[in-house]
Coordinates of C-alpha atoms in Angstrom, one line a residue:
X1004 CA 163.8 26.6 -84.2
X1005 CA 160.5 26.1 -82.3
X1006 CA 162.2 26.9 -79.0
X1007 CA 163.4 30.2 -80.4
X1008 CA 159.9 31.1 -81.8
X1009 CA 158.5 30.2 -78.4
X1010 CA 160.9 32.4 -76.5
X1011 CA 160.3 35.3 -78.8
X1012 CA 156.6 34.9 -78.3
X1013 CA 156.9 34.7 -74.6
X1014 CA 159.1 37.8 -74.6
X1015 CA 156.8 39.7 -76.6
X1016 CA 153.8 38.8 -74.4
X1017 CA 155.9 39.5 -71.5
X1018 CA 156.6 43.1 -72.6
X1019 CA 153.0 43.7 -73.7
X1020 CA 151.6 42.6 -70.4
X1021 CA 154.0 44.4 -68.1
X1022 CA 154.2 47.6 -70.0
X1023 CA 153.2 50.4 -67.7
X1024 CA 153.0 48.1 -64.6
X1025 CA 153.4 50.4 -61.7
X1026 CA 152.8 50.1 -57.8
X1027 CA 151.4 53.5 -57.0
X1028 CA 152.1 54.6 -53.3
X1029 CA 149.3 56.3 -51.6
X1030 CA 149.0 60.2 -51.5
X1031 CA 150.1 60.2 -47.9
X1032 CA 153.4 58.6 -48.7
X1033 CA 154.1 61.2 -51.4
X1034 CA 153.4 63.9 -48.8
X1035 CA 155.7 62.3 -46.3
X1036 CA 158.5 62.1 -48.9
X1037 CA 158.1 65.7 -50.0
X1038 CA 158.3 66.8 -46.3
X1039 CA 161.5 64.8 -45.9
X1040 CA 163.2 66.2 -49.0
X1041 CA 161.9 69.8 -48.4
X1042 CA 165.1 70.6 -46.5
X1043 CA 167.4 72.5 -48.9
X1044 CA 170.6 70.9 -50.0
X1045 CA 173.6 72.0 -48.1
X1046 CA 176.1 71.1 -50.8
X1047 CA 176.0 74.6 -52.4
X1048 CA 178.4 75.9 -49.8
X1049 CA 180.8 73.0 -49.9
X1050 CA 184.2 74.2 -51.1
X1051 CA 185.6 73.1 -54.4
X1052 CA 188.1 70.8 -52.8
X1053 CA 185.5 68.8 -51.0
X1054 CA 183.3 68.7 -54.2
X1055 CA 186.2 67.2 -56.0
X1056 CA 186.8 64.6 -53.3
X1057 CA 183.0 63.7 -53.4
X1058 CA 183.0 63.4 -57.2
X1059 CA 186.0 61.0 -57.0
X1060 CA 184.2 58.9 -54.4
X1061 CA 181.1 58.8 -56.4
X1062 CA 183.1 57.6 -59.5
X1063 CA 184.7 54.8 -57.5
X1064 CA 181.4 53.7 -56.1
X1065 CA 179.9 53.7 -59.6
X1066 CA 182.7 51.6 -61.0
X1067 CA 182.4 49.1 -58.2
X1068 CA 178.6 49.0 -58.7
X1069 CA 178.9 48.3 -62.5
X1070 CA 181.5 45.6 -61.8
X1071 CA 179.1 44.0 -59.4
X1072 CA 176.2 44.3 -61.7
X1073 CA 177.9 42.7 -64.7
X1074 CA 179.5 39.9 -62.7
X1075 CA 176.1 38.8 -61.3
X1076 CA 174.0 39.2 -64.4
X1077 CA 174.2 35.6 -65.5
X1078 CA 173.2 34.4 -62.0
X1079 CA 170.2 36.6 -62.0
X1080 CA 169.0 35.4 -65.3
X1081 CA 169.3 31.8 -64.2
X1082 CA 167.3 32.7 -61.0
X1083 CA 164.4 34.2 -63.0
X1084 CA 164.4 31.3 -65.5
X1085 CA 164.1 28.8 -62.7
X1086 CA 161.1 30.5 -60.9
X1087 CA 158.4 27.9 -60.6
X1088 CA 155.1 28.4 -62.5
X1089 CA 152.1 28.5 -60.2
X1090 CA 149.8 25.6 -60.6
X1091 CA 146.7 27.6 -59.9
X1092 CA 145.7 29.7 -63.0
X1093 CA 144.8 33.3 -62.6
X1094 CA 141.4 32.9 -64.3
X1095 CA 138.9 30.2 -64.2
X1096 CA 139.3 27.8 -67.1
X1097 CA 136.0 26.0 -66.4
X1098 CA 133.4 27.4 -68.9
X1099 CA 130.2 28.8 -67.5
X1100 CA 127.0 26.6 -67.8
X1101 CA 124.9 27.3 -70.9
X1102 CA 121.0 27.0 -70.8
X1103 CA 118.9 26.1 -73.8
X1104 CA 115.7 27.5 -75.0
X1105 CA 113.7 25.3 -72.6
X1106 CA 115.8 26.2 -69.6
X1107 CA 117.6 23.0 -69.7
X1108 CA 121.3 23.0 -69.1
X1109 CA 123.4 22.3 -72.1
X1110 CA 126.9 21.0 -71.1
X1111 CA 129.6 22.7 -73.1
X1112 CA 132.7 20.7 -74.1
X1113 CA 135.3 20.6 -71.4
X1114 CA 138.9 21.5 -71.8
X1115 CA 139.9 17.8 -71.9
X1116 CA 137.4 17.2 -74.7
X1117 CA 138.8 20.0 -76.6
X1118 CA 142.3 18.8 -76.0
X1119 CA 141.3 15.3 -77.4
X1120 CA 140.4 17.0 -80.7
X1121 CA 143.9 18.2 -81.2
X1122 CA 145.7 16.7 -84.1
X1123 CA 148.2 14.1 -83.1
X1124 CA 150.8 16.0 -85.2
X1125 CA 150.5 18.9 -82.7
X1126 CA 151.2 17.0 -79.6
X1127 CA 154.4 18.3 -78.1
X1128 CA 153.9 21.9 -79.4
X1129 CA 152.0 24.4 -77.2
X1130 CA 148.8 25.8 -78.5
X1131 CA 148.3 29.6 -78.5
X1132 CA 145.9 29.4 -75.6
X1133 CA 148.2 27.2 -73.5
X1134 CA 151.1 29.6 -74.4
X1135 CA 148.9 32.5 -73.4
X1136 CA 148.1 30.9 -69.9
X1137 CA 151.7 30.0 -69.3
X1138 CA 152.7 33.7 -70.0
X1139 CA 150.1 34.8 -67.4
X1140 CA 151.4 32.4 -64.9
X1141 CA 155.0 33.6 -65.5
X1142 CA 153.8 37.2 -65.1
X1143 CA 152.1 36.3 -61.9
X1144 CA 155.2 34.9 -60.6
X1145 CA 157.2 38.0 -61.5
X1146 CA 154.5 40.2 -60.0
X1147 CA 154.8 38.3 -56.6
X1148 CA 158.5 38.6 -56.7
X1149 CA 158.1 42.5 -57.4
X1150 CA 155.8 42.9 -54.5
X1151 CA 157.9 40.9 -52.2
X1152 CA 160.9 43.1 -53.0
X1153 CA 158.6 46.1 -52.6
X1154 CA 157.5 45.0 -49.2
X1155 CA 161.1 44.3 -48.1
X1156 CA 162.2 47.9 -49.2
X1157 CA 159.5 49.3 -46.9
X1158 CA 160.4 47.3 -43.9
X1159 CA 163.2 48.1 -41.6
X1160 CA 166.5 46.3 -42.3
X1161 CA 166.2 44.2 -39.0
X1162 CA 162.7 42.8 -40.0
X1163 CA 163.5 42.0 -43.7
X1164 CA 164.5 38.3 -42.8
X1165 CA 161.4 37.7 -40.6
X1166 CA 158.8 37.3 -43.4
X1167 CA 158.6 35.1 -46.4
X1168 CA 156.2 33.3 -48.8
X1169 CA 152.5 34.4 -48.4
X1170 CA 153.4 36.7 -45.5
X1171 CA 155.7 38.7 -47.8
X1172 CA 153.0 39.0 -50.5
X1173 CA 150.5 40.2 -47.9
X1174 CA 152.9 42.7 -46.5
X1175 CA 153.7 43.9 -50.1
X1176 CA 150.0 44.5 -50.8
X1177 CA 149.6 46.3 -47.5
X1178 CA 152.7 48.5 -48.1
X1179 CA 151.5 49.5 -51.5
X1180 CA 148.0 50.2 -50.3
X1181 CA 149.5 52.7 -47.8
X1182 CA 148.6 51.0 -44.5
X1183 CA 152.0 49.8 -43.5
X1184 CA 154.0 52.1 -46.0
X1185 CA 152.6 55.3 -44.5
X1186 CA 153.7 54.4 -40.9
X1187 CA 157.1 53.3 -42.1
X1188 CA 157.7 56.4 -44.3
X1189 CA 156.6 58.7 -41.5
X1190 CA 159.0 57.0 -39.1
X1191 CA 161.8 57.5 -41.7
X1192 CA 161.0 61.2 -42.3
X1193 CA 161.0 61.7 -38.5
X1194 CA 164.5 60.4 -38.3
X1195 CA 165.6 62.7 -41.3
X1196 CA 164.4 65.9 -39.6
X1197 CA 167.3 65.5 -37.1
X1198 CA 165.5 66.3 -33.9
X1199 CA 167.7 65.6 -30.9
X1200 CA 170.8 65.4 -33.0
X1201 CA 174.1 66.2 -31.0
X1202 CA 177.2 67.8 -32.3
X1203 CA 180.5 68.4 -30.5
X1204 CA 183.1 70.9 -31.6
X1205 CA 186.0 73.2 -30.5
X1206 CA 186.3 76.8 -31.0
X1207 CA 189.0 79.6 -30.9
X1208 CA 188.2 83.3 -30.8
X1209 CA 190.4 86.4 -30.6
X1210 CA 188.6 88.9 -28.2
X1211 CA 188.5 92.7 -27.8
X1212 CA 188.0 93.6 -24.1
X1213 CA 187.1 96.6 -22.2
X1214 CA 184.6 97.7 -19.6
X1215 CA 181.7 100.0 -18.9
X1216 CA 182.3 102.3 -16.0
X1217 CA 179.2 103.6 -14.0
X1218 CA 181.1 105.9 -11.7
X1219 CA 183.4 105.3 -8.6
X1220 CA 182.0 104.2 -5.3
X1221 CA 184.6 106.0 -3.2
X1222 CA 184.4 109.8 -3.4
X1223 CA 188.1 110.1 -2.7
X1224 CA 188.9 108.9 -6.1
X1225 CA 185.9 110.2 -8.0
X1226 CA 188.1 112.9 -9.7
X1227 CA 190.5 110.3 -11.2
X1228 CA 189.9 110.3 -15.0
X1229 CA 189.8 106.5 -15.4
X1230 CA 188.1 106.8 -18.8
X1231 CA 191.0 108.5 -20.4
X1232 CA 193.7 106.7 -18.5
X1233 CA 192.7 103.1 -19.4
X1234 CA 192.5 101.2 -22.7
X1235 CA 191.1 98.1 -24.2
X1236 CA 193.3 95.0 -24.9
X1237 CA 193.1 91.9 -27.2
X1238 CA 192.9 88.6 -25.7
X1239 CA 191.6 85.1 -26.7
X1240 CA 189.1 82.4 -25.8
X1241 CA 189.3 78.6 -26.5
X1242 CA 186.6 76.0 -25.6
X1243 CA 184.7 72.9 -26.3
X1244 CA 181.1 73.1 -27.5
X1245 CA 178.0 70.7 -27.5
X1246 CA 175.1 71.5 -29.8
X1247 CA 171.6 69.8 -29.2
X1248 CA 168.9 70.2 -31.7
X1249 CA 165.5 70.9 -29.9
X1250 CA 163.5 71.5 -32.9
X1251 CA 163.9 72.5 -36.7
X1252 CA 164.5 76.1 -35.5
X1253 CA 166.0 75.9 -32.0
X1254 CA 169.4 74.5 -30.9
X1255 CA 170.9 74.5 -27.4
X1256 CA 174.6 75.2 -27.2
X1257 CA 176.7 74.6 -24.0
X1258 CA 180.2 73.5 -23.2
X1259 CA 183.2 74.8 -21.3
X1260 CA 185.6 77.7 -22.3
X1261 CA 188.8 79.2 -21.0
X1262 CA 188.4 83.0 -21.3
X1263 CA 190.9 85.9 -20.8
X1264 CA 189.7 89.5 -20.2
X1265 CA 191.2 92.7 -18.8
X1266 CA 192.5 96.2 -19.7
X1267 CA 195.5 98.3 -20.1
X1268 CA 196.5 100.9 -17.5
X1269 CA 198.5 103.7 -19.1
X1270 CA 200.6 106.6 -18.0
X1271 CA 202.1 104.5 -15.1
X1272 CA 205.9 104.7 -15.3
X1273 CA 208.2 102.0 -13.8
X1274 CA 211.8 102.4 -12.7
X1275 CA 214.5 99.9 -11.7
X1276 CA 218.0 99.8 -10.4
X1277 CA 220.8 99.7 -13.2
X1278 CA 222.1 96.3 -11.7
X1279 CA 218.6 94.9 -11.3
X1280 CA 218.9 94.9 -7.5
X1281 CA 216.0 94.7 -5.1
X1282 CA 214.8 98.1 -3.9
X1283 CA 212.9 97.0 -0.8
X1284 CA 213.9 94.8 2.1
X1285 CA 212.0 94.5 5.4
X1286 CA 215.1 93.6 7.5
X1287 CA 213.7 90.1 8.2
X1288 CA 214.7 88.7 4.9
X1289 CA 211.2 88.9 3.5
X1290 CA 210.9 91.2 0.5
X1291 CA 207.6 93.1 0.0
X1292 CA 206.5 95.9 -2.2
X1293 CA 205.4 99.2 -0.6
X1294 CA 203.2 100.4 -3.5
X1295 CA 199.7 99.7 -5.0
X1296 CA 197.9 101.0 -8.1
X1297 CA 194.2 102.1 -8.1
X1298 CA 192.2 101.1 -11.3
X1299 CA 188.6 101.0 -12.3
X1300 CA 188.6 97.2 -12.0
X1301 CA 190.2 96.7 -8.5
X1302 CA 193.5 97.6 -6.9
X1303 CA 196.8 96.2 -8.1
X1304 CA 199.0 94.8 -5.4
X1305 CA 202.5 94.8 -6.7
X1306 CA 205.0 92.0 -5.9
X1307 CA 208.2 92.7 -7.8
X1308 CA 210.7 94.4 -5.4
X1309 CA 213.0 95.5 -8.4
X1310 CA 210.5 98.1 -9.7
X1311 CA 209.3 101.4 -8.5
X1312 CA 206.2 103.0 -10.0
X1313 CA 205.1 106.7 -10.5
X1314 CA 201.8 108.1 -12.0
X1315 CA 202.5 110.8 -14.4
X1316 CA 198.8 111.9 -14.8
X1317 CA 197.1 111.4 -11.6
X1318 CA 197.6 109.9 -8.0
X1319 CA 196.7 106.3 -8.8
X1320 CA 199.9 105.0 -7.3
X1321 CA 199.8 104.7 -3.5
X1322 CA 203.2 104.4 -1.7
X1323 CA 204.0 103.6 1.9
X1324 CA 206.6 106.2 2.7
X1325 CA 207.9 104.6 5.8
X1326 CA 209.0 101.5 3.7
X1327 CA 210.7 103.8 1.2
X1328 CA 213.1 105.4 3.7
X1329 CA 216.6 104.7 2.7
X1330 CA 215.9 104.0 -0.9
X1331 CA 218.1 105.9 -3.4
X1332 CA 215.5 106.7 -6.0
X1333 CA 218.0 109.1 -8.0
X1334 CA 220.0 106.2 -9.4
X1335 CA 216.9 104.4 -10.8
X1336 CA 216.5 104.1 -14.6
X1337 CA 213.3 104.2 -16.5
X1338 CA 212.0 100.6 -17.3
X1339 CA 208.5 100.6 -19.2
X1340 CA 205.4 102.5 -19.3
X1341 CA 201.9 101.1 -18.3
X1342 CA 200.7 97.8 -16.8
X1343 CA 198.2 95.3 -18.1
X1344 CA 195.5 93.6 -16.0
X1345 CA 194.4 90.2 -17.1
X1346 CA 191.6 88.0 -15.5
X1347 CA 191.3 84.3 -16.4
X1348 CA 188.0 82.6 -16.2
X1349 CA 186.5 79.1 -16.9
X1350 CA 182.9 79.6 -18.1
X1351 CA 180.0 77.3 -18.8
X1352 CA 177.6 79.0 -21.3
X1353 CA 173.9 78.0 -21.9
X1354 CA 173.0 79.6 -25.2
X1355 CA 170.1 79.2 -27.4
X1356 CA 170.3 79.5 -31.3
X1357 CA 167.5 80.4 -33.5
X1358 CA 167.6 79.7 -37.3
X1359 CA 166.9 82.7 -39.3
X1360 CA 168.0 81.4 -42.7
X1361 CA 169.4 78.1 -44.1
X1362 CA 170.0 77.7 -47.7
X1363 CA 173.3 75.7 -47.7
X1364 CA 174.8 78.1 -45.2
X1365 CA 172.9 78.5 -42.0
X1366 CA 172.4 81.9 -40.3
X1367 CA 171.3 81.8 -36.7
X1368 CA 170.7 84.3 -34.0
X1369 CA 172.0 83.3 -30.5
X1370 CA 171.6 84.5 -26.9
X1371 CA 171.9 83.3 -23.4
X1372 CA 173.9 83.4 -20.3
X1373 CA 177.4 82.2 -19.1
X1374 CA 178.6 81.5 -15.6
X1375 CA 182.2 82.2 -14.9
X1376 CA 184.7 81.3 -12.2
X1377 CA 187.8 83.3 -11.7
X1378 CA 190.8 81.0 -12.0
X1379 CA 193.5 83.6 -11.7
X1380 CA 194.4 87.2 -12.4
X1381 CA 197.8 88.6 -13.2
X1382 CA 199.3 92.0 -13.8
X1383 CA 202.1 92.4 -16.4
X1384 CA 204.5 95.2 -17.1
X1385 CA 203.7 97.0 -20.3
X1386 CA 201.7 95.1 -23.0
X1387 CA 203.6 91.9 -22.9
X1388 CA 201.4 89.2 -21.4
X1389 CA 203.8 86.4 -21.9
X1390 CA 206.4 87.5 -19.3
X1391 CA 206.3 87.0 -15.6
X1392 CA 203.6 88.7 -13.7
X1393 CA 204.6 91.7 -11.4
X1394 CA 201.3 91.5 -9.2
X1395 CA 197.8 90.7 -8.9
X1396 CA 194.4 92.6 -8.7
X1397 CA 192.6 92.4 -5.4
X1398 CA 188.8 92.8 -4.7
X1399 CA 187.7 90.7 -7.7
X1400 CA 184.5 88.6 -7.5
X1401 CA 185.1 84.8 -7.7
X1402 CA 181.8 84.1 -9.3
X1403 CA 180.4 86.1 -12.2
X1404 CA 177.5 85.9 -14.7
X1405 CA 177.4 87.5 -18.1
X1406 CA 175.0 87.8 -21.1
X1407 CA 176.0 86.4 -24.4
X1408 CA 174.5 87.3 -27.8
X1409 CA 175.4 87.4 -31.4
X1410 CA 175.1 85.7 -34.7
X1411 CA 176.2 82.3 -36.0
X1412 CA 177.1 81.3 -39.5
X1413 CA 177.3 77.6 -40.1
X1414 CA 179.1 76.4 -43.2
X1415 CA 179.0 72.6 -44.0
X1416 CA 182.2 71.0 -45.0
X1417 CA 181.0 67.4 -45.3
X1418 CA 178.0 65.5 -44.3
X1419 CA 178.9 65.7 -40.5
X1420 CA 181.7 68.3 -40.4
X1421 CA 180.6 72.0 -40.0
X1422 CA 182.6 75.2 -39.8
X1423 CA 181.3 77.9 -37.5
X1424 CA 181.8 81.7 -37.8
X1425 CA 180.2 83.5 -34.9
X1426 CA 180.5 87.4 -34.1
X1427 CA 179.7 87.4 -30.4
X1428 CA 179.2 89.9 -27.7
X1429 CA 179.4 89.4 -23.9
X1430 CA 178.7 91.6 -21.0
X1431 CA 179.0 91.1 -17.3
X1432 CA 175.7 91.6 -15.7
X1433 CA 177.2 92.7 -12.3
X1434 CA 180.3 94.5 -11.4
X1435 CA 183.5 92.6 -11.3
X1436 CA 184.7 94.3 -8.2
X1437 CA 183.3 93.2 -4.9
X1438 CA 181.2 95.6 -2.7
X1439 CA 183.3 97.5 -0.2
X1440 CA 186.3 97.9 -2.3
X1441 CA 187.3 101.6 -3.1
X1442 CA 186.4 101.4 -6.8
X1443 CA 183.7 99.6 -8.5
X1444 CA 180.8 99.6 -10.8
X1445 CA 182.9 98.5 -13.7
X1446 CA 181.2 96.0 -16.2
X1447 CA 183.7 94.1 -18.4
X1448 CA 182.6 93.3 -21.9
X1449 CA 184.2 91.8 -24.9
X1450 CA 183.6 91.3 -28.7
X1451 CA 184.9 88.2 -30.2
X1452 CA 184.9 86.4 -33.5
X1453 CA 184.5 82.7 -32.6
X1454 CA 185.8 80.3 -35.3
X1455 CA 185.4 76.5 -34.8
X1456 CA 184.6 73.1 -36.2
X1457 CA 181.9 70.7 -35.0
X1458 CA 181.2 67.0 -35.8
X1459 CA 177.6 65.9 -35.7
X1460 CA 176.3 62.4 -35.0

């Protein structure tokens, strides 16, 4: 019965003395914390599916946490009960000296003298004063343990096992006072800002292609209406990207892409033999085509000996009449109309992205340059770019540079996975046709809608 009363008394004193006990971090720590959490949450734009997945994951983690908590409660209580009571009291039990009227020192009764006056029937039962001091000692031990855990929470994980005992207590006081804690919190917030983070991704973009024509360099073809005889085409671009965060506002984007550009040349009629026989033979066994086609983006050198071409609107088709001798053009049948020029590049962009708005979904303005290397160029019959080519375009520059600009919308899917939607414009800053070729001053451009996914580290 006495043990139960003592336990209730201790518990009551424990609650009274520890009520409202807090370790107040310094003002600088709260400023660092508020700066770290000022970045808006990006979960608002997460799709419903990913929110459901996140909710299920949180539920599973919570169940495991509760299971762990209840399984280890008995062990924690035993550990607290076994904490040793410090031998040194928190207050001085030796009474202060008392002086009498004449200035002589009057010795007050000591603690041992007072203890001798205790009734023998009360031996073995703690007095209220002794119980109070025991409570203070227990609270001191709990305070030390609290400060020790507080210090360990401020320290990096790799350093938590390097301090113990009095060193832990001193580190706790220093952390709570703000000396050590401020530096550690500042280091943690600097890492949370994300400077220098790198993301890798891939993109695919359908692309609208055409060109800006600034006249024709050769006066012999200046009266050909290229603007009305050529049309835009749709192609695609694929590539790999790397994003490097330079600051909270600026990001550097680079990578490598495979890009297709070109145009459609209309009103060019093609004819072939009914039996699909070759129309031209040089006599030496080597077959060559005697025709070529003039376009605003170079000259098309034809290679398919089964086809004969004619221009219904102008004089863009040039024919070697000597090579056509003996050819029976009356028996030819119409094949298709028009040809398509396609230029294939590998490019390396260097683009800077500036953050305009970021509230869950990030909106960024981007701009930069891209260096392109011509891998191949093909000419196809009609609009079908999946068939075998019928020729190539000559006079095209091998190296080209283009300006890139547009907007980027970044939609977070998970913590590290981001979906990108980027309307982008691209314009060659120099003519695609080399100097000295009959036609030139054509600047290809394209508008694309880049869609891709990146993964951040």
